[in-house]
mmCIF file of C-alpha atoms in Angstrom:
data_model
loop_
_atom_site.group_PDB
_atom_site.id
_atom_site.type_symbol
_atom_site.label_atom_id
_atom_site.label_comp_id
_atom_site.label_asym_id
_atom_site.label_seq_id
_atom_site.Cartn_x
_atom_site.Cartn_y
_atom_site.Cartn_z
ATOM 1 C CA MET A 625 8.728 9.012 22.273
ATOM 2 C CA LYS A 626 9.147 11.591 19.790
ATOM 3 C CA ARG A 627 7.527 10.010 16.835
ATOM 4 C CA LEU A 628 7.424 12.948 13.279
ATOM 5 C CA CYS A 629 4.443 11.608 11.631
ATOM 6 C CA ILE A 630 3.671 13.819 7.886
ATOM 7 C CA PHE A 631 0.161 12.494 7.123
ATOM 8 C CA CYS A 632 -1.533 13.069 3.539
ATOM 9 C CA PHE A 633 -5.214 14.041 3.148
ATOM 10 C CA TYR A 634 -6.550 14.540 -0.991
ATOM 11 C CA ASP A 635 -10.076 14.795 -1.257
ATOM 12 C CA LYS A 636 -11.135 15.472 -4.487
ATOM 13 C CA ASN A 637 -13.892 18.816 -3.041
ATOM 14 C CA GLY A 638 -11.156 20.318 -1.298
ATOM 15 C CA VAL A 639 -13.309 18.945 2.126
ATOM 16 C CA VAL A 640 -12.957 17.509 5.505
ATOM 17 C CA ASP A 641 -15.116 15.044 6.952
ATOM 18 C CA SER A 642 -14.980 14.278 10.869
ATOM 19 C CA TYR A 643 -12.952 10.887 10.447
ATOM 20 C CA ILE A 644 -10.110 13.046 9.603
ATOM 21 C CA GLU A 645 -10.187 14.677 11.821
ATOM 22 C CA TYR A 646 -10.729 12.115 14.853
ATOM 23 C CA LEU A 647 -7.998 10.306 13.338
ATOM 24 C CA LEU A 648 -5.883 13.139 13.129
ATOM 25 C CA ASN A 649 -6.867 13.671 17.017
ATOM 26 C CA ASP A 650 -5.732 10.053 17.997
ATOM 27 C CA LEU A 651 -2.345 11.357 15.613
ATOM 28 C CA ARG A 652 -2.376 13.523 17.511
ATOM 29 C CA SER A 653 -1.777 12.019 20.903
ATOM 30 C CA CYS A 654 1.198 10.196 19.932
ATOM 31 C CA SER A 655 2.799 12.961 17.704
ATOM 32 C CA ALA A 656 5.093 15.604 18.726
ATOM 33 C CA TYR A 657 5.470 16.952 15.330
ATOM 34 C CA ILE A 658 2.684 16.583 12.942
ATOM 35 C CA ILE A 659 2.740 17.350 9.302
ATOM 36 C CA VAL A 660 -0.120 17.147 6.733
ATOM 37 C CA VAL A 661 0.454 17.281 3.183
ATOM 38 C CA VAL A 662 -1.689 18.431 0.829
ATOM 39 C CA ASN A 663 -2.573 16.539 -2.475
ATOM 40 C CA GLY A 664 -4.158 18.829 -4.609
ATOM 41 C CA SER A 665 -6.796 21.383 -2.472
ATOM 42 C CA VAL A 666 -8.479 22.106 0.425
ATOM 43 C CA ASN A 667 -11.660 23.688 1.166
ATOM 44 C CA PHE A 668 -11.761 26.923 3.712
ATOM 45 C CA ASP A 669 -13.537 24.812 6.635
ATOM 46 C CA GLY A 670 -10.920 22.215 6.275
ATOM 47 C CA ARG A 671 -7.894 23.718 5.802
ATOM 48 C CA LEU A 672 -8.709 25.427 9.352
ATOM 49 C CA ILE A 673 -9.920 21.596 10.838
ATOM 50 C CA LEU A 674 -6.045 20.816 9.786
ATOM 51 C CA GLN A 675 -4.396 23.676 11.226
ATOM 52 C CA LYS A 676 -5.447 22.856 14.297
ATOM 53 C CA TYR A 677 -4.434 19.322 14.243
ATOM 54 C CA SER A 678 -1.389 20.226 13.236
ATOM 55 C CA ASN A 679 2.077 21.651 12.863
ATOM 56 C CA GLN A 680 2.758 21.986 9.707
ATOM 57 C CA ILE A 681 0.788 22.404 6.781
ATOM 58 C CA ILE A 682 2.013 22.007 2.933
ATOM 59 C CA ILE A 683 -0.022 22.456 -0.192
ATOM 60 C CA ARG A 684 0.944 20.377 -3.128
ATOM 61 C CA ARG A 685 0.487 19.561 -7.252
ATOM 62 C CA ASN A 686 -1.368 16.810 -6.953
ATOM 63 C CA MET A 687 0.390 13.820 -8.155
ATOM 64 C CA GLY A 688 2.129 11.140 -7.133
ATOM 65 C CA PHE A 689 -0.147 10.134 -4.248
ATOM 66 C CA ASP A 690 0.631 9.655 -0.533
ATOM 67 C CA GLY A 691 4.401 8.324 -1.364
ATOM 68 C CA GLY A 692 5.252 11.241 -3.414
ATOM 69 C CA ALA A 693 4.013 13.594 -0.851
ATOM 70 C CA TYR A 694 5.778 11.522 1.195
ATOM 71 C CA LYS A 695 9.044 11.697 -0.953
ATOM 72 C CA GLU A 696 8.669 15.216 -1.695
ATOM 73 C CA ILE A 697 7.859 16.241 2.092
ATOM 74 C CA LEU A 698 11.288 13.644 3.166
ATOM 75 C CA THR A 699 13.784 15.154 1.108
ATOM 76 C CA CYS A 700 13.052 19.097 -0.680
ATOM 77 C CA TYR A 701 11.018 20.298 2.950
ATOM 78 C CA MET A 702 13.331 18.208 5.517
ATOM 79 C CA SER A 703 17.282 17.952 6.509
ATOM 80 C CA LEU A 704 18.983 15.270 7.523
ATOM 81 C CA GLU A 705 19.615 16.101 10.469
ATOM 82 C CA GLU A 706 16.203 17.392 11.004
ATOM 83 C CA LEU A 707 14.284 13.759 11.240
ATOM 84 C CA LYS A 708 17.398 12.689 13.095
ATOM 85 C CA GLN A 709 15.848 14.140 15.855
ATOM 86 C CA TYR A 710 12.987 11.572 15.739
ATOM 87 C CA ASP A 711 12.840 9.027 17.435
ATOM 88 C CA GLU A 712 9.826 6.887 15.077
ATOM 89 C CA ILE A 713 9.089 8.782 11.859
ATOM 90 C CA VAL A 714 5.209 8.079 10.972
ATOM 91 C CA LEU A 715 3.919 7.829 7.480
ATOM 92 C CA CYS A 716 0.009 7.758 7.408
ATOM 93 C CA ASN A 717 -3.187 9.114 4.487
ATOM 94 C CA ASP A 718 -7.086 9.412 4.453
ATOM 95 C CA THR A 719 -8.076 6.489 3.099
ATOM 96 C CA PHE A 720 -9.557 4.743 6.399
ATOM 97 C CA TYR A 721 -11.783 5.565 9.438
ATOM 98 C CA GLY A 722 -10.338 4.788 12.650
ATOM 99 C CA PRO A 723 -8.641 3.895 14.528
ATOM 100 C CA PHE A 724 -11.504 1.756 15.902
ATOM 101 C CA ILE A 725 -8.695 0.978 18.729
ATOM 102 C CA PRO A 726 -7.182 4.287 20.000
ATOM 103 C CA PHE A 727 -3.595 4.635 18.171
ATOM 104 C CA GLU A 728 -1.717 5.398 22.011
ATOM 105 C CA LYS A 729 -2.845 1.455 22.982
ATOM 106 C CA ILE A 730 -1.387 0.131 19.807
ATOM 107 C CA PHE A 731 2.015 2.199 19.827
ATOM 108 C CA LYS A 732 2.386 1.087 22.996
ATOM 109 C CA LYS A 733 2.344 -2.823 21.222
ATOM 110 C CA MET A 734 4.474 -2.463 18.943
ATOM 111 C CA GLU A 735 7.137 -1.351 21.354
ATOM 112 C CA ASN A 736 7.688 -4.750 22.873
ATOM 113 C CA GLN A 737 7.885 -6.312 19.542
ATOM 114 C CA VAL A 738 10.816 -6.823 18.141
ATOM 115 C CA CYS A 739 11.004 -5.003 14.415
ATOM 116 C CA ASP A 740 12.638 -1.953 12.612
ATOM 117 C CA PHE A 741 9.378 -0.989 10.627
ATOM 118 C CA TRP A 742 5.294 -2.374 10.958
ATOM 119 C CA GLY A 743 2.242 -1.633 10.120
ATOM 120 C CA LEU A 744 -1.015 -2.206 10.394
ATOM 121 C CA ASN A 745 -1.464 -5.739 8.101
ATOM 122 C CA TYR A 746 0.303 -7.379 6.248
ATOM 123 C CA ILE A 747 0.289 -9.406 2.991
ATOM 124 C CA ASP A 748 1.963 -11.857 0.739
ATOM 125 C CA ASN A 749 0.510 -13.038 -2.722
ATOM 126 C CA ILE A 750 4.128 -14.112 -3.615
ATOM 127 C CA ILE A 751 3.826 -12.171 -6.305
ATOM 128 C CA ALA A 752 5.574 -9.707 -3.542
ATOM 129 C CA GLU A 753 5.059 -9.749 0.244
ATOM 130 C CA HIS A 754 4.891 -5.890 1.414
ATOM 131 C CA ILE A 755 3.135 -4.162 4.739
ATOM 132 C CA GLN A 756 0.633 -1.949 3.348
ATOM 133 C CA SER A 757 1.517 1.558 3.089
ATOM 134 C CA TYR A 758 -1.738 3.784 4.256
ATOM 135 C CA PHE A 759 0.262 3.738 7.854
ATOM 136 C CA LEU A 760 3.544 3.126 8.313
ATOM 137 C CA VAL A 761 6.115 3.392 11.632
ATOM 138 C CA PHE A 762 9.595 3.866 10.924
ATOM 139 C CA LYS A 763 11.526 3.507 14.424
ATOM 140 C CA LYS A 764 14.305 4.709 16.045
ATOM 141 C CA ARG A 765 16.909 1.475 14.585
ATOM 142 C CA ILE A 766 16.206 2.282 10.403
ATOM 143 C CA ARG A 767 19.373 4.831 9.429
ATOM 144 C CA LYS A 768 17.535 8.129 8.249
ATOM 145 C CA GLU A 769 19.278 7.447 5.032
ATOM 146 C CA ASP A 770 18.611 4.635 4.700
ATOM 147 C CA LEU A 771 14.952 5.477 4.691
ATOM 148 C CA LEU A 772 16.326 8.519 2.118
ATOM 149 C CA GLU A 773 17.825 6.510 0.023
ATOM 150 C CA PHE A 774 14.536 4.432 -0.886
ATOM 151 C CA PHE A 775 12.622 6.902 -1.637
ATOM 152 C CA GLU A 776 15.385 9.201 -3.981
ATOM 153 C CA MET A 777 15.916 6.173 -5.454
ATOM 154 C CA CYS A 778 12.725 3.857 -5.682
ATOM 155 C CA VAL A 779 9.693 6.505 -5.899
ATOM 156 C CA ASP A 780 8.782 9.081 -8.732
ATOM 157 C CA LYS A 781 6.608 12.003 -7.219
ATOM 158 C CA ASP A 782 4.932 12.481 -10.096
ATOM 159 C CA SER A 783 4.027 9.385 -10.614
ATOM 160 C CA VAL A 784 -0.276 9.671 -12.538
ATOM 161 C CA ARG A 785 -0.426 5.973 -12.445
ATOM 162 C CA VAL A 786 -1.851 4.380 -8.397
ATOM 163 C CA THR A 787 -0.563 0.723 -9.923
ATOM 164 C CA ASP A 788 3.570 2.216 -10.669
ATOM 165 C CA LEU A 789 3.345 3.697 -7.145
ATOM 166 C CA ILE A 790 1.877 0.889 -5.188
ATOM 167 C CA ALA A 791 4.437 -0.792 -7.071
ATOM 168 C CA GLN A 792 7.216 1.446 -5.836
ATOM 169 C CA PHE A 793 6.549 2.082 -2.597
ATOM 170 C CA GLU A 794 4.820 -0.908 -1.472
ATOM 171 C CA GLY A 795 6.119 -3.603 -2.573
ATOM 172 C CA GLY A 796 9.761 -1.225 -2.846
ATOM 173 C CA MET A 797 9.811 -0.519 0.351
ATOM 174 C CA PHE A 798 9.819 -4.159 2.220
ATOM 175 C CA SER A 799 12.196 -5.720 -0.142
ATOM 176 C CA PHE A 800 14.773 -2.742 -0.325
ATOM 177 C CA LEU A 801 14.359 -2.552 4.046
ATOM 178 C CA LYS A 802 14.377 -6.080 4.272
ATOM 179 C CA ASN A 803 17.527 -5.969 1.532
ATOM 180 C CA LYS A 804 18.614 -3.859 4.451
ATOM 181 C CA GLY A 805 19.100 -6.315 7.351
ATOM 182 C CA TYR A 806 15.704 -5.080 9.024
ATOM 183 C CA LYS A 807 13.098 -6.711 11.037
ATOM 184 C CA SER A 808 9.518 -5.953 9.631
ATOM 185 C CA GLY A 809 6.326 -5.803 12.652
ATOM 186 C CA VAL A 810 2.205 -6.000 12.334
ATOM 187 C CA TYR A 811 -0.398 -5.233 14.456
ATOM 188 C CA THR A 812 -2.729 -7.385 12.889
ATOM 189 C CA GLN A 813 -1.897 -10.837 12.663
ATOM 190 C CA PRO A 814 -1.294 -12.599 8.833
ATOM 191 C CA ASN A 815 -4.398 -13.733 8.213
ATOM 192 C CA ASN A 816 -4.717 -13.310 4.126
ATOM 193 C CA VAL A 817 -8.040 -11.943 4.758
ATOM 194 C CA ASP A 818 -9.371 -8.998 1.825
ATOM 195 C CA ILE A 819 -10.315 -6.662 4.062
ATOM 196 C CA TYR A 820 -11.885 -5.114 1.555
ATOM 197 C CA VAL A 821 -14.013 -7.116 0.697
ATOM 198 C CA SER A 822 -14.496 -8.634 3.856
ATOM 199 C CA PRO A 823 -13.691 -5.861 6.385
ATOM 200 C CA ASN A 824 -15.970 -7.462 8.795
ATOM 201 C CA TYR A 825 -13.730 -10.363 9.301
ATOM 202 C CA ALA A 826 -10.557 -9.049 9.589
ATOM 203 C CA VAL A 827 -11.834 -6.306 12.837
ATOM 204 C CA LYS A 828 -13.790 -9.163 13.934
ATOM 205 C CA GLU A 829 -11.683 -12.287 14.079
ATOM 206 C CA TYR A 830 -8.546 -10.473 13.853
ATOM 207 C CA GLY A 831 -8.928 -7.328 15.983
ATOM 208 C CA PHE A 832 -8.179 -4.723 12.801
ATOM 209 C CA PRO A 833 -7.939 -1.536 13.366
ATOM 210 C CA ILE A 834 -9.551 0.241 10.909
ATOM 211 C CA MET A 835 -11.919 -0.219 8.328
ATOM 212 C CA LYS A 836 -10.352 0.747 4.752
ATOM 213 C CA LYS A 837 -13.101 3.149 2.285
ATOM 214 C CA LYS A 838 -12.166 1.756 -0.561
ATOM 215 C CA CYS A 839 -14.909 -1.317 1.062
ATOM 216 C CA PHE A 840 -17.645 0.639 -0.205
ATOM 217 C CA ASP A 841 -16.453 1.317 -4.096
ATOM 218 C CA TYR A 842 -18.299 -0.910 -5.800
ATOM 219 C CA ALA A 843 -15.644 -2.570 -7.064
ATOM 220 C CA THR A 844 -15.227 -4.318 -3.852
ATOM 221 C CA TYR A 845 -18.218 -3.230 -1.998
ATOM 222 C CA HIS A 846 -19.906 -6.061 -0.679
ATOM 223 C CA GLU A 847 -23.191 -5.401 0.611
ATOM 224 C CA ASP A 848 -23.563 -7.562 4.063
ATOM 225 C CA ASN A 849 -19.549 -7.189 5.121
ATOM 226 C CA VAL A 850 -20.564 -3.464 5.439
ATOM 227 C CA VAL A 851 -23.277 -3.128 6.935
ATOM 228 C CA ASP A 852 -22.597 -6.648 9.435
ATOM 229 C CA LEU A 853 -19.531 -4.886 10.728
ATOM 230 C CA LEU A 854 -20.953 -1.516 10.852
ATOM 231 C CA GLN A 855 -23.712 -2.973 13.577
ATOM 232 C CA PHE A 856 -20.559 -4.454 14.803
ATOM 233 C CA LEU A 857 -18.881 -0.609 15.627
ATOM 234 C CA PHE A 858 -21.858 0.989 16.744
ATOM 235 C CA PHE A 859 -22.438 -2.190 19.969
ATOM 236 C CA ASN A 860 -18.929 -2.882 20.619
ATOM 237 C CA ALA A 861 -16.303 0.466 19.171
ATOM 238 C CA LYS A 862 -15.198 3.892 20.782
ATOM 239 C CA TYR A 863 -15.909 5.413 17.684
ATOM 240 C CA ASP A 864 -19.403 7.030 16.207
ATOM 241 C CA ILE A 865 -19.726 5.208 12.898
ATOM 242 C CA ASN A 866 -21.732 8.762 11.676
ATOM 243 C CA MET A 867 -17.851 9.277 10.404
ATOM 244 C CA ILE A 868 -17.933 7.072 8.837
ATOM 245 C CA LEU A 869 -22.099 7.118 7.193
ATOM 246 C CA GLU A 870 -21.441 11.493 6.848
ATOM 247 C CA ASN A 871 -17.845 10.009 3.989
ATOM 248 C CA ALA A 872 -19.649 7.593 2.403
ATOM 249 C CA LYS A 873 -22.627 9.295 1.809
ATOM 250 C CA ARG A 874 -20.171 12.043 0.348
ATOM 251 C CA LEU A 875 -18.097 9.924 -2.172
ATOM 252 C CA TYR A 876 -19.734 6.220 -3.025
ATOM 253 C CA ASP A 877 -23.863 7.560 -2.028
ATOM 254 C CA PHE A 878 -23.438 5.634 0.213
ATOM 255 C CA GLU A 879 -27.313 5.340 1.938
ATOM 256 C CA CYS A 880 -28.377 4.017 5.691
ATOM 257 C CA ASN A 881 -28.627 5.116 8.684
ATOM 258 C CA GLN A 882 -28.366 3.817 12.450
ATOM 259 C CA ARG A 883 -31.849 3.595 12.091
ATOM 260 C CA GLN A 884 -31.514 1.293 8.812
ATOM 261 C CA LEU A 885 -27.866 -0.569 10.392
ATOM 262 C CA LEU A 886 -30.172 -1.984 13.633
ATOM 263 C CA PHE A 887 -32.407 -3.930 12.349
ATOM 264 C CA HIS A 888 -30.208 -5.386 8.995
ATOM 265 C CA THR A 889 -30.335 -8.461 9.049
ATOM 266 C CA SER A 890 -28.282 -10.694 6.665
ATOM 267 C CA ASP A 891 -27.521 -15.299 6.087
ATOM 268 C CA LYS A 892 -24.994 -13.661 2.634
ATOM 269 C CA ILE A 893 -22.002 -12.802 5.070
ATOM 270 C CA GLU A 894 -19.141 -13.490 3.289
ATOM 271 C CA LYS A 895 -15.019 -14.715 4.237
ATOM 272 C CA LYS A 896 -13.626 -13.891 0.781
ATOM 273 C CA MET A 897 -9.307 -14.329 1.082
ATOM 274 C CA ALA A 898 -6.823 -12.061 -0.902
ATOM 275 C CA PHE A 899 -5.957 -13.402 -4.252
ATOM 276 C CA VAL A 900 -1.801 -15.658 -4.314
ATOM 277 C CA LEU A 901 -0.943 -16.780 -6.827
ATOM 278 C CA ASN A 902 -1.427 -20.511 -6.709
ATOM 279 C CA ILE A 903 3.127 -21.445 -6.916
ATOM 280 C CA SER A 904 5.732 -21.188 -3.968
ATOM 281 C CA ARG A 905 8.008 -18.641 -3.222
ATOM 282 C CA GLU A 906 11.491 -21.464 -2.421
ATOM 283 C CA ASN A 907 9.966 -22.447 -6.662
ATOM 284 C CA ILE A 908 10.114 -19.290 -8.290
ATOM 285 C CA LEU A 909 13.685 -18.226 -6.135
ATOM 286 C CA SER A 910 15.212 -21.439 -7.420
ATOM 287 C CA PHE A 911 14.226 -20.992 -10.961
ATOM 288 C CA LEU A 912 15.620 -17.349 -10.415
ATOM 289 C CA GLY A 913 19.030 -18.962 -8.815
ATOM 290 C CA ARG A 914 19.413 -21.237 -11.881
ATOM 291 C CA GLN A 915 19.510 -18.303 -14.056
ATOM 292 C CA LYS A 916 22.442 -16.890 -16.008
ATOM 293 C CA SER A 917 20.615 -14.114 -16.974
ATOM 294 C CA VAL A 918 16.862 -12.640 -16.555
ATOM 295 C CA TYR A 919 14.029 -10.797 -17.576
ATOM 296 C CA ILE A 920 10.255 -10.243 -16.755
ATOM 297 C CA TYR A 921 6.820 -10.494 -19.252
ATOM 298 C CA GLY A 922 5.713 -7.504 -18.581
ATOM 299 C CA ILE A 923 4.937 -3.554 -17.613
ATOM 300 C CA GLY A 924 1.647 -3.722 -15.720
ATOM 301 C CA ASN A 925 0.815 -4.270 -12.277
ATOM 302 C CA PHE A 926 2.161 -7.652 -12.059
ATOM 303 C CA GLY A 927 5.742 -7.425 -12.892
ATOM 304 C CA LYS A 928 6.593 -4.191 -12.213
ATOM 305 C CA ARG A 929 5.340 -5.591 -8.356
ATOM 306 C CA PHE A 930 7.324 -8.351 -9.034
ATOM 307 C CA TYR A 931 10.816 -6.410 -9.706
ATOM 308 C CA TYR A 932 10.347 -4.376 -7.261
ATOM 309 C CA GLY A 933 10.043 -6.864 -4.895
ATOM 310 C CA TYR A 934 12.899 -10.102 -5.943
ATOM 311 C CA HIS A 935 16.042 -8.075 -8.386
ATOM 312 C CA TYR A 936 17.511 -7.985 -4.985
ATOM 313 C CA LEU A 937 17.729 -11.605 -5.972
ATOM 314 C CA ILE A 938 18.245 -11.552 -9.202
ATOM 315 C CA ASN A 939 22.053 -12.469 -9.824
ATOM 316 C CA ASN A 940 22.432 -10.863 -13.471
ATOM 317 C CA PHE A 941 18.389 -8.778 -14.680
ATOM 318 C CA CYS A 942 18.326 -7.610 -17.661
ATOM 319 C CA GLY A 943 14.939 -5.902 -17.873
ATOM 320 C CA PHE A 944 11.058 -5.598 -18.841
ATOM 321 C CA ILE A 945 9.693 -7.653 -22.064
ATOM 322 C CA VAL A 946 6.419 -6.719 -24.160
ATOM 323 C CA SER A 947 4.139 -8.580 -27.134
ATOM 324 C CA SER A 948 5.570 -7.561 -30.510
ATOM 325 C CA ASP A 949 1.873 -5.846 -30.470
ATOM 326 C CA GLN A 950 1.989 -4.296 -27.359
ATOM 327 C CA GLU A 951 1.523 -0.173 -27.445
ATOM 328 C CA THR A 952 4.116 1.291 -24.989
ATOM 329 C CA ALA A 953 5.210 4.502 -24.728
ATOM 330 C CA GLU A 954 7.826 3.634 -21.805
ATOM 331 C CA ILE A 955 11.720 2.258 -22.476
ATOM 332 C CA SER A 956 12.699 2.017 -19.119
ATOM 333 C CA ILE A 957 11.929 1.295 -15.649
ATOM 334 C CA GLN A 958 14.412 2.168 -12.737
ATOM 335 C CA GLY A 959 17.085 1.999 -15.899
ATOM 336 C CA TYR A 960 16.823 -0.814 -17.881
ATOM 337 C CA PRO A 961 15.375 -1.439 -21.275
ATOM 338 C CA VAL A 962 11.451 -2.192 -21.806
ATOM 339 C CA LEU A 963 12.069 -4.428 -24.855
ATOM 340 C CA ARG A 964 9.697 -6.424 -27.254
ATOM 341 C CA ILE A 965 8.728 -9.998 -27.812
ATOM 342 C CA THR A 966 10.333 -10.690 -31.296
ATOM 343 C CA ASP A 967 13.590 -8.817 -30.031
ATOM 344 C CA ILE A 968 15.036 -12.052 -27.592
ATOM 345 C CA LYS A 969 17.460 -13.747 -29.680
ATOM 346 C CA ASP A 970 19.067 -15.794 -26.831
ATOM 347 C CA LYS A 971 16.243 -18.547 -26.440
ATOM 348 C CA GLY A 972 18.275 -19.272 -22.989
ATOM 349 C CA ILE A 973 17.206 -16.663 -21.338
ATOM 350 C CA GLY A 974 14.975 -16.941 -18.453
ATOM 351 C CA ILE A 975 11.922 -15.380 -18.648
ATOM 352 C CA VAL A 976 9.297 -14.458 -15.783
ATOM 353 C CA VAL A 977 6.902 -13.530 -17.009
ATOM 354 C CA ALA A 978 4.542 -11.404 -14.698
ATOM 355 C CA LEU A 979 0.320 -11.029 -15.867
ATOM 356 C CA GLY A 980 -2.594 -12.508 -15.358
ATOM 357 C CA ARG A 981 -4.349 -15.268 -16.060
ATOM 358 C CA GLY A 982 -5.825 -13.896 -19.646
ATOM 359 C CA ASN A 983 -2.768 -11.948 -20.913
ATOM 360 C CA THR A 984 -0.737 -15.295 -20.235
ATOM 361 C CA ASP A 985 -1.902 -17.543 -22.494
ATOM 362 C CA GLU A 986 -2.225 -15.430 -25.001
ATOM 363 C CA VAL A 987 1.752 -14.197 -25.067
ATOM 364 C CA ARG A 988 2.025 -18.492 -24.664
ATOM 365 C CA PRO A 989 2.566 -19.557 -28.262
ATOM 366 C CA SER A 990 5.691 -16.671 -28.414
ATOM 367 C CA LEU A 991 7.663 -18.225 -26.041
ATOM 368 C CA LYS A 992 7.398 -22.429 -26.791
ATOM 369 C CA GLU A 993 11.334 -21.810 -28.272
ATOM 370 C CA PHE A 994 12.583 -20.460 -25.033
ATOM 371 C CA GLU A 995 14.094 -23.209 -23.001
ATOM 372 C CA ASN A 996 13.747 -21.641 -19.223
ATOM 373 C CA VAL A 997 9.287 -19.854 -18.521
ATOM 374 C CA LEU A 998 8.536 -19.496 -15.139
ATOM 375 C CA TYR A 999 4.426 -18.657 -15.654
ATOM 376 C CA PHE A 1000 2.456 -17.185 -12.698
ATOM 377 C CA PHE A 1001 -0.165 -19.580 -14.074
ATOM 378 C CA PRO A 1002 1.182 -22.340 -15.662
#
């Protein structure tokens, strides 16, 4: 199997920690050619490490996150004929620790799964179903032309908003490839566990082979769940948890040593599930199917994710709506206009209110005159 691996690296200080070295070494055992693309900069010692495990290093400005980096490599640095030489293309970034199971075993299992593209975990929150993009594999049946078409059409390599990139890249790629007739696959059985708050449950119950670095971020950090996972890895995995502790201390000020881990006990372990809308996909599709034209109210995370997840299923999509007093520099998204609610004169059009609960309650009064409105939060 001839695989091309494009690995995206970013560190605000340009430091390559030991977990990256381990990750690249494991990827090297499964890849014929590895391109490391650096978003921003890498220090001298770090560059030596990256050179050791890769065939080529490309340094670019820190724009567009990982999706932008992949787009630049695939569309600017490689020709279609070069891409066609490979049986599989792997896109991987540095936002996780692991793998706790060798990639060789993971690839072996997925070779036997009937699918055209796959990743390590699948999420369906109804707004958009997708495979998380920190690790993606595209098998031979996927036409390289289709892959390039997606990146050229949907991914902004200069994006500075991570929510836009997630909507374009994760949700957008999944719906694009499914619309082309390709079949998705996933290594870990779909379970909807929040892998950031409850990584211990994801690994211990479902065999999830990695731990996201974001588990240590203040917004998602759950001390007892994190320590429970580290204890489990110490006793059950052939993975040196010092690689995790080293990086977590440098980036997140996580102070812990192996002795503290071994003697830590807690009854506050929590299994948190990922967010899912309290509305069915069937209801959404039924609503869309009844409308002659549709607007999406909202240009934030929900609005853009809904667009990239569903726009192939909308008969006549007309654009996006914002509140009359909302300040925005965006006048169009993917060629569709961004209009204020006061500009919409046809009260019979279909409107999908793709906003959070609080914002939904704020705009509800302005939509009373409209006949066909679908709310994420009724």
